[in-house]
mmCIF file of C-alpha atoms in Angstrom:
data_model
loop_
_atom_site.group_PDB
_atom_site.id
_atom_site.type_symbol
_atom_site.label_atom_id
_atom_site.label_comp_id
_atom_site.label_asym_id
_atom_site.label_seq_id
_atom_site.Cartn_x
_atom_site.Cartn_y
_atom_site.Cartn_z
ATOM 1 C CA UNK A 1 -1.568 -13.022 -14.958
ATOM 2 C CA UNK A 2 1.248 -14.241 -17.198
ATOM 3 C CA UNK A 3 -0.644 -13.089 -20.462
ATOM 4 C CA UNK A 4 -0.860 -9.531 -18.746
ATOM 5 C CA UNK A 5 2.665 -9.386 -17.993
ATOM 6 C CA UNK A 6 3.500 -10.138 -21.754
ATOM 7 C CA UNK A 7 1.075 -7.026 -23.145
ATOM 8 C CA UNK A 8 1.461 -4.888 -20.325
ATOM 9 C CA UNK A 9 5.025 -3.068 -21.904
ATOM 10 C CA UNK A 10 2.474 -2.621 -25.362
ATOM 11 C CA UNK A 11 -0.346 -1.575 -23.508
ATOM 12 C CA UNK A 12 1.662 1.151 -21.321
ATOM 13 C CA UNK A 13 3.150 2.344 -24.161
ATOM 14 C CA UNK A 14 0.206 3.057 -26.280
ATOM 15 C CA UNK A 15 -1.601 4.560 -23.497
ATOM 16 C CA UNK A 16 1.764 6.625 -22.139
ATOM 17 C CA UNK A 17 0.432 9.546 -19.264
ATOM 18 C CA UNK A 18 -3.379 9.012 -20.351
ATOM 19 C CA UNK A 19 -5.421 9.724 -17.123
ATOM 20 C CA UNK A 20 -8.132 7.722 -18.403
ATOM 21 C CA UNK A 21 -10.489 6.737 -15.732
ATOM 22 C CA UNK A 22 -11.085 3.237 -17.662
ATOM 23 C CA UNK A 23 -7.334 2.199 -18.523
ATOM 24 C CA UNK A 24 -6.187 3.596 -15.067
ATOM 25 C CA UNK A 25 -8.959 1.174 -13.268
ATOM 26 C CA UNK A 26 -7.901 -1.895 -14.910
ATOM 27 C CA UNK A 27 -4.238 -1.085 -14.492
ATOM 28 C CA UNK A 28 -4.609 -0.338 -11.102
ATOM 29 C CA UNK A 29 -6.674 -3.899 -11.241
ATOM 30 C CA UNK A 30 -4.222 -6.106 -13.138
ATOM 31 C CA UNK A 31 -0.944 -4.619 -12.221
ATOM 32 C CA UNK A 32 -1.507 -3.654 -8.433
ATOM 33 C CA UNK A 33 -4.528 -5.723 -6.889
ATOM 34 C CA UNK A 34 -3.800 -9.024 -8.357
ATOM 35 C CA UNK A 35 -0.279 -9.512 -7.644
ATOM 36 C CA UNK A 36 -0.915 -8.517 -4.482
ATOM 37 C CA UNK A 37 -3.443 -10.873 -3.919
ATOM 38 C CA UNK A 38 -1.578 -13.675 -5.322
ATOM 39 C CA UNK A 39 1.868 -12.799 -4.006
ATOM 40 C CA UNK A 40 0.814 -12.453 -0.402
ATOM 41 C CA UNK A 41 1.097 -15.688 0.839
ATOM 42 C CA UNK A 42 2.840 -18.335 -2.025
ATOM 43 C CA UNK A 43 5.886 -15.833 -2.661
ATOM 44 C CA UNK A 44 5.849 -12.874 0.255
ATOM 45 C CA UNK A 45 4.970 -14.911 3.506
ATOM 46 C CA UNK A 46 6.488 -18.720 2.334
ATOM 47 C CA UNK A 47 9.744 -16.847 1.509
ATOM 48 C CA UNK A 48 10.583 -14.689 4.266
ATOM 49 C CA UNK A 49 9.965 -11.414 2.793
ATOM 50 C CA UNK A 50 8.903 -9.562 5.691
ATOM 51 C CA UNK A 51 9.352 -6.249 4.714
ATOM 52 C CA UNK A 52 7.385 -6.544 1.345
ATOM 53 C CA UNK A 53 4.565 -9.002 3.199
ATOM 54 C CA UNK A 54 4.233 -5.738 5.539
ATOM 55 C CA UNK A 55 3.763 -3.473 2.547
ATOM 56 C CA UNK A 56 1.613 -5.492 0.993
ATOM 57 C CA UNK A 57 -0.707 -6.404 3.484
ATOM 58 C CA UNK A 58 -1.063 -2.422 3.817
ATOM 59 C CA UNK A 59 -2.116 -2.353 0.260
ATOM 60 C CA UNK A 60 -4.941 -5.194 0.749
ATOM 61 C CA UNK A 61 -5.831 -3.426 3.667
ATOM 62 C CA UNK A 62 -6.447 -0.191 1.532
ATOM 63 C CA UNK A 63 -8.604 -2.905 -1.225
ATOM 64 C CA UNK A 64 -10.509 -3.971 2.256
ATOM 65 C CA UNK A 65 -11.261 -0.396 2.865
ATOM 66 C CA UNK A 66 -12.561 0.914 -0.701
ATOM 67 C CA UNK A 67 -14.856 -2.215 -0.822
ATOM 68 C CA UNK A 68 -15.842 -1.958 2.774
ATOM 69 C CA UNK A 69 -15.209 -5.118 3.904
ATOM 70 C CA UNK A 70 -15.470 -4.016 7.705
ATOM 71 C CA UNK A 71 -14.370 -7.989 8.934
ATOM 72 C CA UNK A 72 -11.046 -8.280 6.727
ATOM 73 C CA UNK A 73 -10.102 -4.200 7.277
ATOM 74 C CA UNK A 74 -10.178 -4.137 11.035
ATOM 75 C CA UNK A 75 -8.234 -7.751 11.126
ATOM 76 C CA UNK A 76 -5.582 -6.215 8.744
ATOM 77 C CA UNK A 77 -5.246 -2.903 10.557
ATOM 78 C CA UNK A 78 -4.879 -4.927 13.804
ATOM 79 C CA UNK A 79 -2.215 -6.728 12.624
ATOM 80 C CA UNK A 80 -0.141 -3.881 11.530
ATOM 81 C CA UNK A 81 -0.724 -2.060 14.429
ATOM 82 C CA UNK A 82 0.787 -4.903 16.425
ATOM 83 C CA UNK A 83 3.773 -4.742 13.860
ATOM 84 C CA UNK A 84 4.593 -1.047 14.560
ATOM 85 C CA UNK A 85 4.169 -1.586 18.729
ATOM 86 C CA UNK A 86 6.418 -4.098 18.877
ATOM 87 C CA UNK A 87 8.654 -2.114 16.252
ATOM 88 C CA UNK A 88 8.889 0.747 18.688
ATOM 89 C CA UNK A 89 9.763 -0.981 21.906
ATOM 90 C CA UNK A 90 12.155 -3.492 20.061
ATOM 91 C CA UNK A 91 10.012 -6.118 21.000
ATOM 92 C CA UNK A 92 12.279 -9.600 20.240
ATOM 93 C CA UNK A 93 9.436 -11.112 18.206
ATOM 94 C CA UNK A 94 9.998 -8.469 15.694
ATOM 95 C CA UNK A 95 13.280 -10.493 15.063
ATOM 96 C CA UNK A 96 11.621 -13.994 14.913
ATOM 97 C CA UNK A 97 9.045 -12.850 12.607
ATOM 98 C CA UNK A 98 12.104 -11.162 10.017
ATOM 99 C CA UNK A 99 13.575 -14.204 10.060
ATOM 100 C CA UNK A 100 11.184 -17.166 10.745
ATOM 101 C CA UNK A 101 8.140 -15.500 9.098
ATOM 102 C CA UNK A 102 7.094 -18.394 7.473
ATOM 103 C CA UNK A 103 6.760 -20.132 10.847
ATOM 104 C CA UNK A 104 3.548 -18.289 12.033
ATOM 105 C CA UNK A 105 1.602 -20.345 9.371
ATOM 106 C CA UNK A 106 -2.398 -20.700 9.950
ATOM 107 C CA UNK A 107 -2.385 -23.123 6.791
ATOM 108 C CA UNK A 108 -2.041 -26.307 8.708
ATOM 109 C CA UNK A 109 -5.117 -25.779 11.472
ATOM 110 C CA UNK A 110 -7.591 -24.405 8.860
ATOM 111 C CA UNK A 111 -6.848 -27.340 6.330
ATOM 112 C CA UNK A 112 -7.571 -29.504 9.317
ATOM 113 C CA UNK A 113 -10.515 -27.666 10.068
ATOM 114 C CA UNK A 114 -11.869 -27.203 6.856
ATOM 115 C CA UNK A 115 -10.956 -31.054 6.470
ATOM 116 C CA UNK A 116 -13.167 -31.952 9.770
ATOM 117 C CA UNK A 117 -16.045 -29.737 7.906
ATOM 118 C CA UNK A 118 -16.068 -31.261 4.599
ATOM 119 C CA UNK A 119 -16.489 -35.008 5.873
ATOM 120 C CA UNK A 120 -18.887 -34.104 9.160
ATOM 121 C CA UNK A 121 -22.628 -33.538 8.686
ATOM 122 C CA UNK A 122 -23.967 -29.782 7.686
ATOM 123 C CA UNK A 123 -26.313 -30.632 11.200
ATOM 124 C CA UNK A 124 -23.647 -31.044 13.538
ATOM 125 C CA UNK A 125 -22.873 -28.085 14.892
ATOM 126 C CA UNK A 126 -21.999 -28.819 18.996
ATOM 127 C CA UNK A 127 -18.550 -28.358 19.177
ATOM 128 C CA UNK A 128 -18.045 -31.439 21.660
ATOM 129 C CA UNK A 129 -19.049 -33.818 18.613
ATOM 130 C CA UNK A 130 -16.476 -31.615 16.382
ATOM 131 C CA UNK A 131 -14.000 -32.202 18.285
ATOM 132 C CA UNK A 132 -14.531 -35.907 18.809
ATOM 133 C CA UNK A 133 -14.873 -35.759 15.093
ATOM 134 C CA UNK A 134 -11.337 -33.906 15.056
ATOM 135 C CA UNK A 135 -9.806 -36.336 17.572
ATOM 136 C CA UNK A 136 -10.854 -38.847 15.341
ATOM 137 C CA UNK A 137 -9.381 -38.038 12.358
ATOM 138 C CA UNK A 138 -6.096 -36.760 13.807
ATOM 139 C CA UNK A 139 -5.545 -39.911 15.503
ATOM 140 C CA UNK A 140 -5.773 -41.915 12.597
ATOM 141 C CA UNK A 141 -4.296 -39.661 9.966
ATOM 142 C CA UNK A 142 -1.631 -42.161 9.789
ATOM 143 C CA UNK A 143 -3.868 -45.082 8.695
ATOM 144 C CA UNK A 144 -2.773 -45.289 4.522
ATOM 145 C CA UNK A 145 -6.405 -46.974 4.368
ATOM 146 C CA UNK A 146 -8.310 -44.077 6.389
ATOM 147 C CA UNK A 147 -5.820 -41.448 4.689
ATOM 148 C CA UNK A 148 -6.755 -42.851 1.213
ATOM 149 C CA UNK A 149 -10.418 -42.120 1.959
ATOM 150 C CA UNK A 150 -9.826 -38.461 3.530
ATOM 151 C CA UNK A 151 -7.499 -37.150 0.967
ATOM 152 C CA UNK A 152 -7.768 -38.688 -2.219
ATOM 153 C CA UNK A 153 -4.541 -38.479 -4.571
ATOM 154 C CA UNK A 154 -5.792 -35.535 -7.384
ATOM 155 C CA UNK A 155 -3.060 -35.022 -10.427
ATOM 156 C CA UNK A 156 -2.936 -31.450 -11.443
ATOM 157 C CA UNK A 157 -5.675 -31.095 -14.791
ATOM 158 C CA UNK A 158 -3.016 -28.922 -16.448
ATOM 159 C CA UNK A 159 0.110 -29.264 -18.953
ATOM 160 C CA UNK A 160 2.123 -27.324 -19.353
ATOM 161 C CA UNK A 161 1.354 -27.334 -23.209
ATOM 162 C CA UNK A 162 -1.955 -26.251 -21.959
ATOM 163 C CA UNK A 163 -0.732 -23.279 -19.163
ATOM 164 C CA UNK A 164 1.259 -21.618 -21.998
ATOM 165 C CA UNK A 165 -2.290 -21.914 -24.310
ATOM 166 C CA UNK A 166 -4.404 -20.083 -21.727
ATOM 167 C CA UNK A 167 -1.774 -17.436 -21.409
ATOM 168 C CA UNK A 168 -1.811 -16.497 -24.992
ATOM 169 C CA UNK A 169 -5.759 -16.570 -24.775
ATOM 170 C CA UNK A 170 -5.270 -14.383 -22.162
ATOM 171 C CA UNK A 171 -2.467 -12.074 -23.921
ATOM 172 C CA UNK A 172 -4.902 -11.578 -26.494
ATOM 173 C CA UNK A 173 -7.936 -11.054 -24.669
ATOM 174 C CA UNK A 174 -6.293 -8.277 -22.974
ATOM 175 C CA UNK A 175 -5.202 -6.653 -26.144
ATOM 176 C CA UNK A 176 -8.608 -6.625 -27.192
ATOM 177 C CA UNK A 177 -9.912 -5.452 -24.302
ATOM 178 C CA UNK A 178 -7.813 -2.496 -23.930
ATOM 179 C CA UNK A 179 -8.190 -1.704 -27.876
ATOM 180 C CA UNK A 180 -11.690 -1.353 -26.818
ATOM 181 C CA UNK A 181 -10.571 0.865 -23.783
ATOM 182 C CA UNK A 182 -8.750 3.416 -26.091
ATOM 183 C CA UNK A 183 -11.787 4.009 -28.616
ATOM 184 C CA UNK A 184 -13.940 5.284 -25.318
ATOM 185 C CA UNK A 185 -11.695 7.037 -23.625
ATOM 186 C CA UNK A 186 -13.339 9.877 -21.868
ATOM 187 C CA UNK A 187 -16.594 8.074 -21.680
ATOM 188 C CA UNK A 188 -16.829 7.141 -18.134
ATOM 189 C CA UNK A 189 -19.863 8.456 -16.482
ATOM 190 C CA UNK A 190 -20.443 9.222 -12.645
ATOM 191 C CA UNK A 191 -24.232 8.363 -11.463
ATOM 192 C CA UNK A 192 -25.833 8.221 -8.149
ATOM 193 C CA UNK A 193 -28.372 5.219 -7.964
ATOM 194 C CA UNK A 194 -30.326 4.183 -5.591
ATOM 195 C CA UNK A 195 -34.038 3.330 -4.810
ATOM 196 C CA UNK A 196 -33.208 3.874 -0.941
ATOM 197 C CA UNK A 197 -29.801 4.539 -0.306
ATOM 198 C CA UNK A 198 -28.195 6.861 -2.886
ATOM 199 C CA UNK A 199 -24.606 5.554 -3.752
ATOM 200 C CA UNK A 200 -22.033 6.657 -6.592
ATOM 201 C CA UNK A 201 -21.435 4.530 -9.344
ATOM 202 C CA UNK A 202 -19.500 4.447 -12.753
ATOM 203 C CA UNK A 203 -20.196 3.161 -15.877
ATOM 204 C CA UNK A 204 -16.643 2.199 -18.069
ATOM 205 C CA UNK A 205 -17.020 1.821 -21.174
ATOM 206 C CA UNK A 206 -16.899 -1.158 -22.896
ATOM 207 C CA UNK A 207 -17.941 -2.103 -19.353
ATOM 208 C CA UNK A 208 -21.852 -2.572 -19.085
ATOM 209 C CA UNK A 209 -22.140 -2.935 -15.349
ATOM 210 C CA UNK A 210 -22.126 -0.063 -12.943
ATOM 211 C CA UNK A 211 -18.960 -0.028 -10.550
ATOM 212 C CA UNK A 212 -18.851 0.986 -6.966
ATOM 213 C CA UNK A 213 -16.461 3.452 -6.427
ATOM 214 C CA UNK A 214 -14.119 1.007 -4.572
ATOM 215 C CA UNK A 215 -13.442 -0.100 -7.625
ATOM 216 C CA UNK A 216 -11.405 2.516 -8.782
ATOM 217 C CA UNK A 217 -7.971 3.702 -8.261
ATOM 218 C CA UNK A 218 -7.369 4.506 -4.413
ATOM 219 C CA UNK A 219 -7.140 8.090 -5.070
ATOM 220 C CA UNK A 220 -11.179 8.265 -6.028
ATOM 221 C CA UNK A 221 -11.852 7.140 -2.413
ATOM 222 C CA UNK A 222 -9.983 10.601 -0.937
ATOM 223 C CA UNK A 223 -11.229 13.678 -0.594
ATOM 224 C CA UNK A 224 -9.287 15.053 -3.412
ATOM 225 C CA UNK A 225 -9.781 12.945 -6.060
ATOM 226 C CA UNK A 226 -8.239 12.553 -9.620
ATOM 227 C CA UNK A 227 -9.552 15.028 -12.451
ATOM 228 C CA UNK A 228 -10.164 13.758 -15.527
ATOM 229 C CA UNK A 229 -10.096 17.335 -17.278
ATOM 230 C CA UNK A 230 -6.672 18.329 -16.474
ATOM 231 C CA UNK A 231 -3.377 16.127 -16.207
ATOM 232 C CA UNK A 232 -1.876 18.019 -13.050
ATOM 233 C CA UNK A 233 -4.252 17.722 -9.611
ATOM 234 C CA UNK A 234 -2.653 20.176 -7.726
ATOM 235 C CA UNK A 235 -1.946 23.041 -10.253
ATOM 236 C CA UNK A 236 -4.150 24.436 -13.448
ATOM 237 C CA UNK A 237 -1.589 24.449 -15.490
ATOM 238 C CA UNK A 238 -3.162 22.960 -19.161
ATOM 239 C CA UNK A 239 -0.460 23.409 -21.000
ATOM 240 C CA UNK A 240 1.827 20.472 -19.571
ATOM 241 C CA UNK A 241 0.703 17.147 -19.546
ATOM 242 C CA UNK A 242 4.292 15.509 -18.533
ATOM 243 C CA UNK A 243 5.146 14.235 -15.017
ATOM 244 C CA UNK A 244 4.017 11.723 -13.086
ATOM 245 C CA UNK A 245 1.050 9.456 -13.062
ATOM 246 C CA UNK A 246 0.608 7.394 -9.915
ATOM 247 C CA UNK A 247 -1.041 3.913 -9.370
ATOM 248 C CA UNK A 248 -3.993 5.659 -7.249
ATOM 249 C CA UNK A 249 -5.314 8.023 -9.929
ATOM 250 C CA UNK A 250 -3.230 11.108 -9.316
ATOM 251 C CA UNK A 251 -0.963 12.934 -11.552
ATOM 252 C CA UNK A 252 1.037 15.778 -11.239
ATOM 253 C CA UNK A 253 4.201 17.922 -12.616
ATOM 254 C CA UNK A 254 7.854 17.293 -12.103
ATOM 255 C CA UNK A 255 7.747 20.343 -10.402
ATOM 256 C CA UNK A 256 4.874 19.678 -8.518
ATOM 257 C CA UNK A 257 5.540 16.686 -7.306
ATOM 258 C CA UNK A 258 8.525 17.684 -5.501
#
């Protein structure tokens, strides 16, 4: 993600207020959805940002919606929900969680679970042998000997020499990529495939492989959703293509906006 962070001010500029359904996918993609993803837990959670962990948790949630993900949606949503209850009747947790966020961590018990997995048999699935299994191990996580065997000593595979190689690789892929972007702009096409169940798909260009719609921007998932033959959505004025462009798709007119 560093190599998008060093074209991104290039790539931004070139493309300025372009609605393009291709460049606004894979900026919605590189500079929304993946530092969201990545900033969730190591920065957001670990440092006691509570407010921004709350934000973006609603923005995964969103992700878990367009891609129907009907496990990781209903888990988010629940979670929030909680958030806003105890919000409104100043619930003293509310407090504990702004300040000891980091506190509430599920690392520890499913590294010890996945730990207990990795070294019992695929067969053993009675959870009385799992948790003599689990017992087991806790008791003698101590041991140096046993400890040595469990959790073998791994040195990271990368220098630092190396990191800053794969992040110009990656800075120039990118400027490739989205030089390939700006020759088919207006290219995208909107199919519905299906042998059984008829579903909506796009085809980006340089992108060979159909997309889902939750794929795109948020603001192709709405009712209303982003036109590609005029900049504002809400007026049909064609004769002003400056205001705003927003992350999901949308654009619209100083004027209209407000």
């Amino acid at each position: 993600h560093t190599g998008w962070n060093i074209v991104k001010p290039h790539i931004v500029a070139r493309f300025g207020q372009s609605k393009d359904l291709g460049y606004r996918t894979f900026l919605d993609l590189l500079d929304n959805l993946v530092p969201a993803t990545l900033d969730v837990y190591a920065i957001l959670f670990r440092g006691n940002n509570f407010d921004q962990y709350i934000e973006t948790v609603f923005r995964l949630w969103t992700v878990m919606r367009r891609f129907g993900r009907k496990n990781y949606d209903k888990v988010m949503l629940a979670f929030m929900s909680d958030i806003q209850y105890w919000i409104y009747i100043q619930h003293p947790i509310i407090n504990t969680l702004k300040s000891q966020l980091h506190i509430f961590d599920e690392y520890p018990v499913e590294n010890f679970h996945s730990l207990v997995r990795r070294n019992t048999s695929g067969k053993v699935t009675a959870g009385e042998w799992l948790r003599r299994d689990a017992i087991f191990i806790d008791y003698n996580q101590n041991d140096n000997e046993f400890a040595r065997f469990f959790a073998s000593k791994r040195s990271y595979p990368y220098t630092k020499k190396n990191l800053d190689l794969m992040t110009k690789r990656a800075a120039i892929f990118l400027l490739q990529f989205f030089e390939k972007i700006w020759i088919n702009q207006g290219k995208a096409e909107r199919k519905i495939e299906g042998a059984r169940i008829k579903k909506i798909y796009y085809y980006l260009p340089p992108l060979t492989k159909r997309l889902p719609i939750g794929a795109l921007p948020m603001g192709y998932s709405s009712s209303h959703p982003p036109s590609q033959d005029q900049f504002c959505d809400y007026c049909n004025n064609n004769f002003n293509n400056y205001g705003y462009v927003l992350i999901c798709g949308h654009a619209y007119h100083q004027e209209c906006f407000m």
